[in-house]
Amino acid sequence: MRTGFSIISDTVFLSFSSFIILSVFLYYFTPYPFSLIISVSLAIISGVLFYRAANKKRARSVDGKLEKQKYESAMINLAALKEEKQAEFFYPLYKNKNGGAKINGDVIELEKTRAILPLFSFSEKDKGKILRALARYKDGVTVLSENFSENERAFFGKFGKITLKDGKEVFSDMKAANLFPKEVIVPEKKKKTLLILPLYKKKAVSFLLYGLFFLSFSFFVPIKTYYLAFGTAFILSALLCRVFGKDG
């Protein structure tokens, strides 16, 4: 993930590279000083656009990563609780919505005939337990769990008064109430691996120097196309390495 400093340095690199490419090409097609003015203007604009886009992407990435980590942690730590403790955990949430709510073993009774059944677990759900709860609370049972398979949804859908509430819905309610389980198990962070051709930031400067070398020679040779093409290709490679490359 980019830091604030890396975004600034990448922006400067991109603006400078854009200025070099534009100034060389416009030199042949636009009279001076207009070529210089246009090159500087477009380079600044490209830098500003890149900086804004990179900052927004970084903010979204940080928020999304934190949200995902918080969700995974909540689901794992809920599953680690005994079912009675799960009911105790969710009780404050449903007590605020239903004044008459109370805990009865591993369920939260909303009324005499309606209840909430938390079933966060690392194993398959006990269908018999859910059906027994429905037999007791005839007006409906809401089952809370991280996820439900298609077979489970199809099976419980036959009974009409069983509501399935998955992890995303539960987590949304938890966020609204600022209610999260204590972290006793912390999931290990996964390292991302790139499955594309490797790009390294450290190569950017070398490609930029090669590009400057070829573009500079275009001023001194009669056939310029070759030098312009290769110079541009090297600078574009430098930009790719700088913007999308990894450290290493």
GROMACS .gro file of C-alpha atoms in nm:
model
  248
    1MET     CA    1   0.000   0.000   0.000
    2ARG     CA    2   0.130   0.344  -0.091
    3THR     CA    3   0.228   0.591   0.180
    4GLY     CA    4   0.175   0.965   0.153
    5PHE     CA    5   0.543   1.016   0.067
    6SER     CA    6   0.542   0.749  -0.205
    7ILE     CA    7   0.235   0.908  -0.366
    8ILE     CA    8   0.413   1.246  -0.375
    9SER     CA    9   0.735   1.097  -0.517
   10ASP     CA   10   0.538   0.897  -0.778
   11THR     CA   11   0.350   1.214  -0.874
   12VAL     CA   12   0.675   1.407  -0.924
   13PHE     CA   13   0.821   1.119  -1.126
   14LEU     CA   14   0.510   1.095  -1.345
   15SER     CA   15   0.495   1.473  -1.402
   16PHE     CA   16   0.862   1.492  -1.493
   17SER     CA   17   0.842   1.193  -1.729
   18SER     CA   18   0.528   1.334  -1.892
   19PHE     CA   19   0.701   1.669  -1.936
   20ILE     CA   20   1.002   1.507  -2.106
   21ILE     CA   21   0.791   1.308  -2.353
   22LEU     CA   22   0.561   1.599  -2.432
   23SER     CA   23   0.836   1.858  -2.470
   24VAL     CA   24   1.035   1.641  -2.710
   25PHE     CA   25   0.737   1.556  -2.931
   26LEU     CA   26   0.591   1.906  -2.926
   27TYR     CA   27   0.934   2.048  -3.011
   28TYR     CA   28   0.893   1.910  -3.365
   29PHE     CA   29   0.531   2.014  -3.414
   30THR     CA   30   0.471   2.328  -3.207
   31PRO     CA   31   0.672   2.651  -3.213
   32TYR     CA   32   0.861   2.760  -2.905
   33PRO     CA   33   0.761   2.881  -2.639
   34PHE     CA   34   0.413   2.729  -2.691
   35SER     CA   35   0.559   2.378  -2.689
   36LEU     CA   36   0.713   2.445  -2.348
   37ILE     CA   37   0.394   2.602  -2.206
   38ILE     CA   38   0.177   2.313  -2.327
   39SER     CA   39   0.423   2.052  -2.198
   40VAL     CA   40   0.444   2.210  -1.852
   41SER     CA   41   0.066   2.255  -1.832
   42LEU     CA   42  -0.015   1.898  -1.933
   43ALA     CA   43   0.254   1.758  -1.705
   44ILE     CA   44   0.110   1.950  -1.408
   45ILE     CA   45  -0.245   1.843  -1.494
   46SER     CA   46  -0.142   1.478  -1.522
   47GLY     CA   47   0.038   1.502  -1.188
   48VAL     CA   48  -0.260   1.659  -1.013
   49LEU     CA   49  -0.501   1.400  -1.155
   50PHE     CA   50  -0.272   1.115  -1.057
   51TYR     CA   51  -0.220   1.254  -0.705
   52ARG     CA   52  -0.594   1.290  -0.644
   53ALA     CA   53  -0.672   0.944  -0.784
   54ALA     CA   54  -0.392   0.777  -0.587
   55ASN     CA   55  -0.502   0.945  -0.262
   56LYS     CA   56  -0.864   0.836  -0.311
   57LYS     CA   57  -0.756   0.481  -0.393
   58ARG     CA   58  -0.531   0.472  -0.087
   59ALA     CA   59  -0.815   0.593   0.138
   60ARG     CA   60  -1.055   0.332  -0.004
   61SER     CA   61  -0.792   0.062   0.031
   62VAL     CA   62  -0.723   0.151   0.396
   63ASP     CA   63  -1.094   0.165   0.485
   64GLY     CA   64  -1.171  -0.157   0.298
   65LYS     CA   65  -0.879  -0.342   0.454
   66LEU     CA   66  -0.969  -0.233   0.807
   67GLU     CA   67  -1.335  -0.321   0.748
   68LYS     CA   68  -1.245  -0.667   0.620
   69GLN     CA   69  -1.009  -0.734   0.910
   70LYS     CA   70  -1.271  -0.620   1.162
   71TYR     CA   71  -1.536  -0.840   1.000
   72GLU     CA   72  -1.313  -1.151   0.991
   73SER     CA   73  -1.207  -1.094   1.351
   74ALA     CA   74  -1.569  -1.053   1.466
   75MET     CA   75  -1.686  -1.372   1.290
   76ILE     CA   76  -1.398  -1.582   1.424
   77ASN     CA   77  -1.432  -1.457   1.779
   78LEU     CA   78  -1.810  -1.506   1.777
   79ALA     CA   79  -1.761  -1.865   1.661
   80ALA     CA   80  -1.516  -1.918   1.947
   81LEU     CA   81  -1.786  -1.830   2.204
   82LYS     CA   82  -2.016  -2.088   2.357
   83GLU     CA   83  -2.374  -2.054   2.236
   84GLU     CA   84  -2.492  -1.921   2.574
   85LYS     CA   85  -2.219  -1.656   2.561
   86GLN     CA   86  -2.326  -1.565   2.207
   87ALA     CA   87  -2.677  -1.497   2.336
   88GLU     CA   88  -2.533  -1.281   2.614
   89PHE     CA   89  -2.324  -1.090   2.361
   90PHE     CA   90  -2.617  -1.010   2.129
   91TYR     CA   91  -2.865  -0.942   2.409
   92PRO     CA   92  -2.783  -0.566   2.443
   93LEU     CA   93  -2.836  -0.521   2.068
   94TYR     CA   94  -3.185  -0.675   2.065
   95LYS     CA   95  -3.279  -0.545   2.408
   96ASN     CA   96  -3.265  -0.190   2.270
   97LYS     CA   97  -3.494  -0.289   1.981
   98ASN     CA   98  -3.730  -0.501   2.187
   99GLY     CA   99  -3.792  -0.380   2.540
  100GLY     CA  100  -3.926  -0.715   2.656
  101ALA     CA  101  -3.630  -0.918   2.529
  102LYS     CA  102  -3.460  -1.159   2.769
  103ILE     CA  103  -3.204  -1.437   2.761
  104ASN     CA  104  -3.324  -1.794   2.793
  105GLY     CA  105  -3.027  -2.027   2.774
  106ASP     CA  106  -2.877  -1.994   2.425
  107VAL     CA  107  -3.163  -1.791   2.273
  108ILE     CA  108  -3.284  -1.434   2.308
  109GLU     CA  109  -3.659  -1.429   2.359
  110LEU     CA  110  -3.822  -1.126   2.199
  111GLU     CA  111  -4.166  -1.245   2.302
  112LYS     CA  112  -4.313  -1.569   2.430
  113THR     CA  113  -4.343  -1.695   2.073
  114ARG     CA  114  -4.051  -1.525   1.896
  115ALA     CA  115  -3.675  -1.561   1.945
  116ILE     CA  116  -3.323  -1.495   1.818
  117LEU     CA  117  -3.087  -1.795   1.793
  118PRO     CA  118  -2.715  -1.713   1.746
  119LEU     CA  119  -2.534  -2.005   1.582
  120PHE     CA  120  -2.181  -1.891   1.499
  121SER     CA  121  -1.966  -2.200   1.474
  122PHE     CA  122  -1.672  -2.360   1.294
  123SER     CA  123  -1.884  -2.669   1.223
  124GLU     CA  124  -2.209  -2.737   1.036
  125LYS     CA  125  -2.530  -2.602   1.182
  126ASP     CA  126  -2.750  -2.827   1.392
  127LYS     CA  127  -3.073  -2.838   1.191
  128GLY     CA  128  -3.250  -3.025   1.466
  129LYS     CA  129  -3.172  -2.751   1.714
  130ILE     CA  130  -3.320  -2.484   1.484
  131LEU     CA  131  -3.633  -2.688   1.424
  132ARG     CA  132  -3.675  -2.751   1.796
  133ALA     CA  133  -3.648  -2.378   1.855
  134LEU     CA  134  -3.918  -2.318   1.592
  135ALA     CA  135  -4.143  -2.572   1.763
  136ARG     CA  136  -4.105  -2.371   2.083
  137TYR     CA  137  -4.131  -2.021   1.931
  138LYS     CA  138  -4.411  -2.063   1.680
  139ASP     CA  139  -4.419  -1.702   1.558
  140GLY     CA  140  -4.067  -1.724   1.427
  141VAL     CA  141  -3.699  -1.785   1.492
  142THR     CA  142  -3.420  -1.567   1.352
  143VAL     CA  143  -3.095  -1.760   1.312
  144LEU     CA  144  -2.771  -1.562   1.321
  145SER     CA  145  -2.464  -1.714   1.156
  146GLU     CA  146  -2.171  -1.612   0.938
  147ASN     CA  147  -2.306  -1.786   0.628
  148PHE     CA  148  -2.566  -2.032   0.506
  149SER     CA  149  -2.522  -2.278   0.222
  150GLU     CA  150  -2.772  -2.298  -0.064
  151ASN     CA  151  -2.894  -2.632   0.075
  152GLU     CA  152  -2.950  -2.480   0.418
  153ARG     CA  153  -3.140  -2.185   0.273
  154ALA     CA  154  -3.355  -2.420   0.066
  155PHE     CA  155  -3.419  -2.650   0.364
  156PHE     CA  156  -3.509  -2.379   0.617
  157GLY     CA  157  -3.708  -2.191   0.353
  158LYS     CA  158  -3.965  -2.471   0.361
  159PHE     CA  159  -4.071  -2.375   0.714
  160GLY     CA  160  -4.164  -2.013   0.642
  161LYS     CA  161  -4.102  -1.871   0.989
  162ILE     CA  162  -3.728  -1.928   1.004
  163THR     CA  163  -3.532  -1.612   0.914
  164LEU     CA  164  -3.165  -1.652   0.825
  165LYS     CA  165  -2.940  -1.356   0.899
  166ASP     CA  166  -2.586  -1.390   0.767
  167GLY     CA  167  -2.260  -1.236   0.884
  168LYS     CA  168  -2.282  -0.924   0.668
  169GLU     CA  169  -2.626  -0.833   0.801
  170VAL     CA  170  -2.524  -0.910   1.159
  171PHE     CA  171  -2.200  -0.714   1.123
  172SER     CA  172  -2.395  -0.415   0.991
  173ASP     CA  173  -2.614  -0.423   1.305
  174MET     CA  174  -2.305  -0.459   1.522
  175LYS     CA  175  -2.143  -0.155   1.362
  176ALA     CA  176  -2.456   0.053   1.408
  177ALA     CA  177  -2.460  -0.037   1.778
  178ASN     CA  178  -2.076  -0.024   1.810
  179LEU     CA  179  -2.091  -0.373   1.959
  180PHE     CA  180  -1.803  -0.610   1.885
  181PRO     CA  181  -1.677  -0.927   2.056
  182LYS     CA  182  -1.355  -0.925   2.253
  183GLU     CA  183  -1.061  -1.040   2.042
  184VAL     CA  184  -0.929  -1.368   2.179
  185ILE     CA  185  -0.831  -1.512   1.839
  186VAL     CA  186  -0.653  -1.289   1.587
  187PRO     CA  187  -0.658  -1.411   1.224
  188GLU     CA  188  -0.323  -1.414   1.050
  189LYS     CA  189  -0.279  -1.152   0.780
  190LYS     CA  190  -0.242  -1.298   0.433
  191LYS     CA  191   0.039  -1.178   0.209
  192LYS     CA  192  -0.062  -1.097  -0.146
  193THR     CA  193   0.134  -1.248  -0.430
  194LEU     CA  194   0.149  -1.094  -0.775
  195LEU     CA  195   0.058  -1.330  -1.058
  196ILE     CA  196   0.168  -1.090  -1.332
  197LEU     CA  197   0.506  -1.012  -1.481
  198PRO     CA  198   0.715  -0.858  -1.201
  199LEU     CA  199   0.766  -0.482  -1.207
  200TYR     CA  200   1.011  -0.329  -0.964
  201LYS     CA  201   1.026   0.037  -0.864
  202LYS     CA  202   1.406   0.035  -0.854
  203LYS     CA  203   1.414  -0.018  -1.233
  204ALA     CA  204   1.223   0.306  -1.296
  205VAL     CA  205   1.527   0.535  -1.275
  206SER     CA  206   1.730   0.317  -1.513
  207PHE     CA  207   1.448   0.313  -1.770
  208LEU     CA  208   1.408   0.689  -1.734
  209LEU     CA  209   1.780   0.748  -1.799
  210TYR     CA  210   1.769   0.520  -2.105
  211GLY     CA  211   1.465   0.713  -2.229
  212LEU     CA  212   1.638   1.048  -2.180
  213PHE     CA  213   1.943   0.916  -2.362
  214PHE     CA  214   1.743   0.810  -2.671
  215LEU     CA  215   1.528   1.124  -2.675
  216SER     CA  216   1.839   1.345  -2.647
  217PHE     CA  217   1.998   1.175  -2.945
  218SER     CA  218   1.688   1.246  -3.154
  219PHE     CA  219   1.803   1.610  -3.171
  220PHE     CA  220   2.134   1.518  -3.336
  221VAL     CA  221   2.047   1.249  -3.592
  222PRO     CA  222   1.871   1.284  -3.927
  223ILE     CA  223   1.637   0.984  -3.876
  224LYS     CA  224   1.462   1.061  -3.550
  225THR     CA  225   1.178   0.808  -3.545
  226TYR     CA  226   1.388   0.525  -3.405
  227TYR     CA  227   1.518   0.731  -3.112
  228LEU     CA  228   1.181   0.887  -3.038
  229ALA     CA  229   1.008   0.547  -3.035
  230PHE     CA  230   1.265   0.379  -2.809
  231GLY     CA  231   1.300   0.682  -2.586
  232THR     CA  232   0.923   0.697  -2.537
  233ALA     CA  233   0.905   0.321  -2.475
  234PHE     CA  234   1.173   0.341  -2.204
  235ILE     CA  235   1.004   0.634  -2.028
  236LEU     CA  236   0.666   0.462  -2.040
  237SER     CA  237   0.833   0.153  -1.891
  238ALA     CA  238   0.976   0.377  -1.618
  239LEU     CA  239   0.627   0.508  -1.544
  240LEU     CA  240   0.484   0.155  -1.525
  241CYS     CA  241   0.758   0.045  -1.286
  242ARG     CA  242   0.719   0.354  -1.070
  243VAL     CA  243   0.340   0.354  -1.049
  244PHE     CA  244   0.261  -0.020  -1.052
  245GLY     CA  245   0.591  -0.177  -0.949
  246LYS     CA  246   0.672  -0.331  -0.613
  247ASP     CA  247   0.969  -0.269  -0.389
  248GLY     CA  248   1.247  -0.518  -0.421
   0.00000   0.00000   0.00000
